[in-house]
mmCIF file of C-alpha atoms in Angstrom:
data_model
loop_
_atom_site.group_PDB
_atom_site.id
_atom_site.type_symbol
_atom_site.label_atom_id
_atom_site.label_comp_id
_atom_site.label_asym_id
_atom_site.label_seq_id
_atom_site.Cartn_x
_atom_site.Cartn_y
_atom_site.Cartn_z
ATOM 1 C CA MET A 1 -0.094 -0.024 0.019
ATOM 2 C CA ILE A 2 1.478 3.248 -0.783
ATOM 3 C CA ASN A 3 1.568 5.712 1.936
ATOM 4 C CA SER A 4 -1.391 8.251 2.483
ATOM 5 C CA PHE A 5 1.358 11.401 2.907
ATOM 6 C CA VAL A 6 3.271 10.751 -0.542
ATOM 7 C CA ASP A 7 3.116 13.295 -3.531
ATOM 8 C CA ALA A 8 3.939 12.509 -6.799
ATOM 9 C CA ALA A 9 7.260 14.177 -6.524
ATOM 10 C CA ASP A 10 8.465 12.252 -4.016
ATOM 11 C CA VAL A 11 10.152 9.940 -6.492
ATOM 12 C CA GLU A 12 12.285 13.094 -7.945
ATOM 13 C CA VAL A 13 13.363 13.675 -4.228
ATOM 14 C CA ALA A 14 14.732 10.071 -4.286
ATOM 15 C CA THR A 15 15.602 10.105 -7.404
ATOM 16 C CA ALA A 16 18.005 12.997 -6.654
ATOM 17 C CA GLY A 17 18.948 11.910 -3.798
ATOM 18 C CA ALA A 18 20.544 8.669 -5.174
ATOM 19 C CA SER A 19 22.288 10.748 -7.729
ATOM 20 C CA ALA A 20 23.830 13.046 -5.547
ATOM 21 C CA GLY A 21 24.653 9.816 -3.244
ATOM 22 C CA ALA A 22 26.118 8.514 -6.062
ATOM 23 C CA ASP A 23 28.133 11.025 -7.179
ATOM 24 C CA VAL A 24 30.101 11.331 -4.005
ATOM 25 C CA VAL A 25 30.688 7.419 -4.556
ATOM 26 C CA ARG A 26 31.853 8.162 -8.160
ATOM 27 C CA THR A 27 34.225 10.827 -7.353
ATOM 28 C CA LEU A 28 35.944 9.113 -4.156
ATOM 29 C CA TYR A 29 36.194 5.603 -6.225
ATOM 30 C CA GLY A 30 40.022 4.728 -6.106
ATOM 31 C CA GLN A 31 41.016 7.177 -3.699
ATOM 32 C CA ARG A 32 42.833 5.644 -0.107
ATOM 33 C CA LEU A 33 39.775 6.143 2.102
ATOM 34 C CA SER A 34 40.058 5.808 6.117
ATOM 35 C CA ARG A 35 37.302 3.172 7.229
ATOM 36 C CA ILE A 36 35.426 3.107 10.360
ATOM 37 C CA ASP A 37 34.865 -0.054 11.988
ATOM 38 C CA LYS A 38 31.543 -1.039 12.927
ATOM 39 C CA GLY A 39 32.728 -4.789 14.113
ATOM 40 C CA GLU A 40 32.319 -8.134 13.424
ATOM 41 C CA GLY A 41 33.921 -7.718 9.969
ATOM 42 C CA ASP A 42 31.959 -4.675 8.494
ATOM 43 C CA PHE A 43 32.983 -1.109 8.283
ATOM 44 C CA ALA A 44 32.127 2.121 6.524
ATOM 45 C CA THR A 45 34.742 4.421 4.563
ATOM 46 C CA ALA A 46 34.754 7.884 4.582
ATOM 47 C CA ALA A 47 32.874 7.850 0.811
ATOM 48 C CA ASP A 48 29.760 6.250 2.993
ATOM 49 C CA VAL A 49 29.942 9.078 5.277
ATOM 50 C CA ARG A 50 30.193 12.042 2.752
ATOM 51 C CA ALA A 51 27.776 10.340 0.348
ATOM 52 C CA GLU A 52 25.042 9.854 3.214
ATOM 53 C CA GLN A 53 25.354 13.439 3.850
ATOM 54 C CA ALA A 54 25.268 14.787 0.301
ATOM 55 C CA ILE A 55 21.631 12.174 0.457
ATOM 56 C CA LEU A 56 20.807 14.255 3.304
ATOM 57 C CA ASP A 57 21.546 17.403 1.897
ATOM 58 C CA VAL A 58 18.639 16.655 -0.665
ATOM 59 C CA LEU A 59 15.688 15.356 1.529
ATOM 60 C CA ARG A 60 16.161 18.521 3.777
ATOM 61 C CA ALA A 61 16.292 20.856 0.879
ATOM 62 C CA ALA A 62 13.064 19.341 -0.097
ATOM 63 C CA ARG A 63 11.594 17.358 2.659
ATOM 64 C CA PRO A 64 12.488 19.243 5.796
ATOM 65 C CA ASP A 65 9.885 17.887 7.838
ATOM 66 C CA ASP A 66 10.368 14.380 7.127
ATOM 67 C CA ALA A 67 12.302 11.574 8.932
ATOM 68 C CA VAL A 68 15.512 9.823 7.872
ATOM 69 C CA LEU A 69 17.165 6.617 8.958
ATOM 70 C CA GLY A 70 20.905 6.339 7.603
ATOM 71 C CA GLU A 71 22.805 3.795 7.688
ATOM 72 C CA GLU A 72 25.423 5.588 8.897
ATOM 73 C CA GLY A 73 23.823 8.264 10.524
ATOM 74 C CA GLY A 74 21.165 6.735 12.487
ATOM 75 C CA GLN A 75 18.060 8.290 13.303
ATOM 76 C CA ARG A 76 16.902 11.867 12.192
ATOM 77 C CA GLY A 77 13.935 13.906 12.897
ATOM 78 C CA ALA A 78 10.495 12.650 15.079
ATOM 79 C CA ASP A 79 10.552 8.869 16.512
ATOM 80 C CA ASP A 80 6.914 9.527 14.980
ATOM 81 C CA ALA A 81 6.981 10.905 12.079
ATOM 82 C CA ALA A 82 4.575 10.376 9.474
ATOM 83 C CA ARG A 83 7.026 9.648 7.044
ATOM 84 C CA ARG A 84 10.784 8.040 6.561
ATOM 85 C CA TRP A 85 13.551 7.757 4.444
ATOM 86 C CA LEU A 86 15.387 5.258 4.581
ATOM 87 C CA VAL A 87 19.221 5.865 3.067
ATOM 88 C CA ASP A 88 21.575 3.307 2.232
ATOM 89 C CA PRO A 89 24.657 5.168 0.955
ATOM 90 C CA LEU A 90 26.563 2.559 -0.428
ATOM 91 C CA CYS A 91 25.963 -0.804 -0.506
ATOM 92 C CA GLY A 92 28.682 -3.113 -1.114
ATOM 93 C CA THR A 93 30.887 -1.298 0.739
ATOM 94 C CA LEU A 94 33.420 -4.146 0.441
ATOM 95 C CA ASN A 95 33.352 -4.442 -2.786
ATOM 96 C CA TYR A 96 34.251 -0.755 -3.325
ATOM 97 C CA ALA A 97 36.729 -0.544 -1.089
ATOM 98 C CA VAL A 98 38.951 -3.770 -2.934
ATOM 99 C CA GLY A 99 38.078 -1.831 -5.970
ATOM 100 C CA ASN A 100 34.875 -3.571 -7.071
ATOM 101 C CA MET A 101 32.255 -1.779 -8.804
ATOM 102 C CA LEU A 102 29.222 -3.936 -7.717
ATOM 103 C CA VAL A 103 27.928 -1.263 -5.744
ATOM 104 C CA ALA A 104 24.577 1.034 -4.825
ATOM 105 C CA VAL A 105 22.792 3.982 -3.055
ATOM 106 C CA ASN A 106 19.415 3.377 -1.719
ATOM 107 C CA VAL A 107 16.868 5.777 -1.267
ATOM 108 C CA ALA A 108 13.467 5.020 -0.250
ATOM 109 C CA LEU A 109 10.820 6.659 1.675
ATOM 110 C CA ARG A 110 9.159 4.124 3.863
ATOM 111 C CA ASP A 111 5.883 2.834 1.999
ATOM 112 C CA GLY A 112 6.490 5.471 -0.629
ATOM 113 C CA ALA A 113 8.585 6.115 -3.766
ATOM 114 C CA ALA A 114 11.915 5.120 -3.589
ATOM 115 C CA ALA A 115 15.581 5.131 -6.360
ATOM 116 C CA VAL A 116 18.380 2.508 -6.317
ATOM 117 C CA ALA A 117 21.271 4.776 -7.941
ATOM 118 C CA ASP A 118 24.060 2.634 -10.015
ATOM 119 C CA PRO A 119 27.151 5.040 -9.603
ATOM 120 C CA PHE A 120 28.914 3.101 -12.313
ATOM 121 C CA GLY A 121 26.063 2.064 -14.645
ATOM 122 C CA ALA A 122 25.026 5.795 -14.921
ATOM 123 C CA GLU A 123 21.755 4.447 -13.967
ATOM 124 C CA VAL A 124 18.731 5.106 -11.115
ATOM 125 C CA PHE A 125 15.723 2.071 -10.881
ATOM 126 C CA CYS A 126 12.776 4.270 -9.733
ATOM 127 C CA THR A 127 9.779 3.820 -8.900
ATOM 128 C CA ASP A 128 6.728 5.832 -7.667
ATOM 129 C CA GLY A 129 5.300 3.203 -5.630
ATOM 130 C CA THR A 130 2.876 2.052 -8.692
ATOM 131 C CA SER A 131 5.161 1.747 -11.826
ATOM 132 C CA ALA A 132 9.065 1.328 -12.119
ATOM 133 C CA TRP A 133 11.384 2.699 -14.629
ATOM 134 C CA VAL A 134 15.501 2.833 -15.137
ATOM 135 C CA ARG A 135 16.624 6.312 -16.050
ATOM 136 C CA GLN A 136 19.865 6.464 -18.275
ATOM 137 C CA ASP A 137 21.059 10.203 -20.114
ATOM 138 C CA GLY A 138 18.076 11.189 -19.021
ATOM 139 C CA VAL A 139 15.583 8.707 -20.787
ATOM 140 C CA ASP A 140 12.905 6.556 -18.436
ATOM 141 C CA THR A 141 12.655 3.164 -19.884
ATOM 142 C CA PRO A 142 9.834 0.806 -17.807
ATOM 143 C CA LEU A 143 11.440 -1.890 -16.160
ATOM 144 C CA ALA A 144 10.303 -5.520 -17.332
ATOM 145 C CA PRO A 145 10.911 -8.414 -15.161
ATOM 146 C CA THR A 146 11.641 -11.457 -17.013
ATOM 147 C CA PRO A 147 13.198 -15.423 -15.499
ATOM 148 C CA ALA A 148 15.104 -15.521 -19.339
ATOM 149 C CA THR A 149 18.513 -14.634 -17.924
ATOM 150 C CA GLN A 150 18.518 -17.771 -15.461
ATOM 151 C CA LEU A 151 20.496 -16.166 -13.120
ATOM 152 C CA VAL A 152 19.650 -15.854 -9.529
ATOM 153 C CA ASP A 153 21.795 -14.222 -7.237
ATOM 154 C CA VAL A 154 22.293 -14.952 -3.506
ATOM 155 C CA ASN A 155 23.661 -13.229 -0.442
ATOM 156 C CA LEU A 156 25.815 -15.405 1.058
ATOM 157 C CA ASP A 157 26.586 -12.470 3.921
ATOM 158 C CA PRO A 158 26.100 -13.328 7.784
ATOM 159 C CA PRO A 159 23.970 -13.548 9.789
ATOM 160 C CA PHE A 160 21.771 -16.490 9.157
ATOM 161 C CA PRO A 161 18.920 -16.627 11.401
ATOM 162 C CA SER A 162 16.436 -18.929 9.366
ATOM 163 C CA ALA A 163 19.835 -21.425 9.805
ATOM 164 C CA PRO A 164 19.531 -24.555 10.025
ATOM 165 C CA GLY A 165 15.965 -24.534 8.911
ATOM 166 C CA PHE A 166 17.249 -22.227 5.447
ATOM 167 C CA ARG A 167 20.994 -21.219 4.458
ATOM 168 C CA ALA A 168 21.291 -19.521 1.027
ATOM 169 C CA VAL A 169 24.692 -21.937 0.467
ATOM 170 C CA ASP A 170 22.146 -25.203 0.943
ATOM 171 C CA LEU A 171 19.632 -23.629 -1.807
ATOM 172 C CA LEU A 172 23.230 -23.586 -4.115
ATOM 173 C CA ALA A 173 23.604 -26.473 -3.595
ATOM 174 C CA HIS A 174 20.339 -28.006 -3.889
ATOM 175 C CA PRO A 175 20.177 -30.804 -7.147
ATOM 176 C CA ASP A 176 17.278 -29.419 -8.621
ATOM 177 C CA PHE A 177 19.002 -25.354 -8.485
ATOM 178 C CA GLY A 178 21.989 -26.359 -11.196
ATOM 179 C CA GLY A 179 19.718 -28.100 -13.598
ATOM 180 C CA ARG A 180 17.403 -25.030 -13.785
ATOM 181 C CA PHE A 181 19.090 -21.519 -12.700
ATOM 182 C CA ARG A 182 23.190 -20.616 -12.765
ATOM 183 C CA PRO A 183 24.342 -18.842 -9.277
ATOM 184 C CA ARG A 184 25.464 -14.849 -8.424
ATOM 185 C CA VAL A 185 26.272 -13.723 -5.673
ATOM 186 C CA VAL A 186 27.240 -9.860 -6.178
ATOM 187 C CA SER A 187 27.126 -8.782 -2.840
ATOM 188 C CA THR A 188 24.800 -5.513 -3.416
ATOM 189 C CA THR A 189 21.480 -5.253 -3.356
ATOM 190 C CA LEU A 190 22.161 -3.619 -6.896
ATOM 191 C CA ALA A 191 20.820 -7.254 -7.461
ATOM 192 C CA LEU A 192 17.160 -6.680 -6.175
ATOM 193 C CA ALA A 193 17.081 -3.407 -9.347
ATOM 194 C CA TRP A 194 18.775 -5.327 -11.616
ATOM 195 C CA VAL A 195 15.644 -8.285 -11.439
ATOM 196 C CA ALA A 196 13.043 -5.851 -12.016
ATOM 197 C CA ALA A 197 15.098 -5.024 -15.081
ATOM 198 C CA GLY A 198 15.523 -8.589 -16.287
ATOM 199 C CA ARG A 199 18.598 -8.867 -15.883
ATOM 200 C CA ARG A 200 18.132 -11.227 -12.988
ATOM 201 C CA ALA A 201 15.883 -14.196 -13.033
ATOM 202 C CA ALA A 202 15.863 -13.443 -8.745
ATOM 203 C CA TYR A 203 17.227 -12.572 -5.987
ATOM 204 C CA VAL A 204 17.434 -14.697 -2.469
ATOM 205 C CA THR A 205 18.570 -13.516 0.783
ATOM 206 C CA ASP A 206 18.278 -14.946 4.450
ATOM 207 C CA GLY A 207 17.562 -12.032 6.842
ATOM 208 C CA GLY A 208 14.855 -10.302 9.140
ATOM 209 C CA ASP A 209 11.694 -8.703 8.306
ATOM 210 C CA LEU A 210 13.499 -6.444 5.458
ATOM 211 C CA PRO A 211 10.813 -3.952 4.910
ATOM 212 C CA GLY A 212 12.184 -1.374 6.860
ATOM 213 C CA SER A 213 15.945 -2.094 6.419
ATOM 214 C CA VAL A 214 17.627 0.504 4.742
ATOM 215 C CA HIS A 215 19.478 -2.107 3.136
ATOM 216 C CA PHE A 216 16.808 -3.537 0.778
ATOM 217 C CA ALA A 217 13.410 -1.063 0.979
ATOM 218 C CA ALA A 218 14.299 0.383 -2.197
ATOM 219 C CA GLY A 219 15.310 -2.838 -4.154
ATOM 220 C CA ILE A 220 11.803 -4.328 -2.676
ATOM 221 C CA ALA A 221 9.963 -1.125 -3.496
ATOM 222 C CA LEU A 222 11.268 -1.346 -7.597
ATOM 223 C CA CYS A 223 10.300 -5.158 -7.463
ATOM 224 C CA ARG A 224 6.837 -4.779 -6.258
ATOM 225 C CA ALA A 225 6.115 -1.984 -8.715
ATOM 226 C CA ALA A 226 7.759 -3.562 -11.450
ATOM 227 C CA GLY A 227 5.316 -6.671 -11.076
ATOM 228 C CA CYS A 228 7.920 -9.175 -9.067
ATOM 229 C CA VAL A 229 6.663 -11.953 -7.060
ATOM 230 C CA VAL A 230 8.186 -10.483 -3.571
ATOM 231 C CA THR A 231 7.953 -12.899 -0.138
ATOM 232 C CA GLY A 232 10.154 -13.661 2.582
ATOM 233 C CA VAL A 233 11.776 -17.362 2.989
ATOM 234 C CA ASP A 234 9.270 -18.346 4.640
ATOM 235 C CA GLY A 235 6.398 -17.631 1.760
ATOM 236 C CA VAL A 236 5.244 -14.994 3.800
ATOM 237 C CA PRO A 237 4.507 -11.184 2.245
ATOM 238 C CA VAL A 238 7.565 -9.066 3.209
ATOM 239 C CA GLY A 239 6.173 -6.743 5.755
ATOM 240 C CA GLN A 240 3.955 -9.059 7.784
ATOM 241 C CA GLY A 241 6.535 -10.500 9.801
ATOM 242 C CA GLY A 242 8.235 -13.025 7.572
ATOM 243 C CA ARG A 243 12.263 -13.789 7.395
ATOM 244 C CA GLY A 244 14.582 -12.806 4.460
ATOM 245 C CA LEU A 245 13.688 -12.859 0.997
ATOM 246 C CA VAL A 246 12.773 -14.574 -2.237
ATOM 247 C CA ALA A 247 12.036 -11.602 -5.282
ATOM 248 C CA ALA A 248 11.685 -13.023 -8.664
ATOM 249 C CA ALA A 249 10.601 -11.697 -11.918
ATOM 250 C CA ASP A 250 7.594 -14.157 -12.345
ATOM 251 C CA ALA A 251 5.088 -16.833 -9.815
ATOM 252 C CA GLU A 252 7.200 -20.084 -12.059
ATOM 253 C CA THR A 253 10.210 -18.611 -10.826
ATOM 254 C CA HIS A 254 9.299 -17.881 -7.194
ATOM 255 C CA GLY A 255 7.226 -21.418 -7.093
ATOM 256 C CA LEU A 256 10.796 -23.158 -8.369
ATOM 257 C CA LEU A 257 12.630 -21.439 -5.503
ATOM 258 C CA MET A 258 10.531 -21.776 -2.644
ATOM 259 C CA SER A 259 10.000 -25.449 -3.446
ATOM 260 C CA MET A 260 13.667 -25.854 -3.461
ATOM 261 C CA ILE A 261 13.924 -23.422 0.105
ATOM 262 C CA ARG A 262 11.017 -26.174 1.558
ATOM 263 C CA GLY A 263 12.748 -28.379 0.397
#
């Protein structure tokens, strides 16, 4: 359901914010950047922090009364705000830190508009909550999911809250998986935008209830608006207390993956 407080311009705010963050990420790429240790092997770089600040500048200018939850800066604004933006300024920090360009910048209004920017592909994937498109060189092209690639992106990063009942690595070892799909691991939620765009057949990750996550909210919004089938790994609709995420281009692909997960 689209938030009743959303207006048509929200998608342009999301797009501008994601683009501003992507500009920072692209500009700082390849430089020697300081790191901020978050514990358990996780860290942020100066690019994460500066990209989030660029996004915040856009949101504050356009929507000064809205709350923001940022990956690096945490909560800003009232806890009971009717509108809350979810910001992941650099999804794929480890990729970026070792010189891999597979990263994304995610900006989403909770239950509303969202944008995912690919800093190095010069693309911004956008949704107003009803339809979805990709913007490149000022041209908008509708997103059209398809399972034709047979590529399934699987997130193998910890934690693994559904183990031992479900482990993503076990899905890859399922005897039927290799006969139908080919695995990919890009370690960024850019892969969710690729499902919506028809470049991946599906995306699978474990985790908690993810629509309120700064990492996943924008990608989930894109997939839903593009017409993908989106549930948790337990089959429960995301946002209704389910676990993890299975976003598939069509019902057949989703059904096959769910049968393997349950098996």
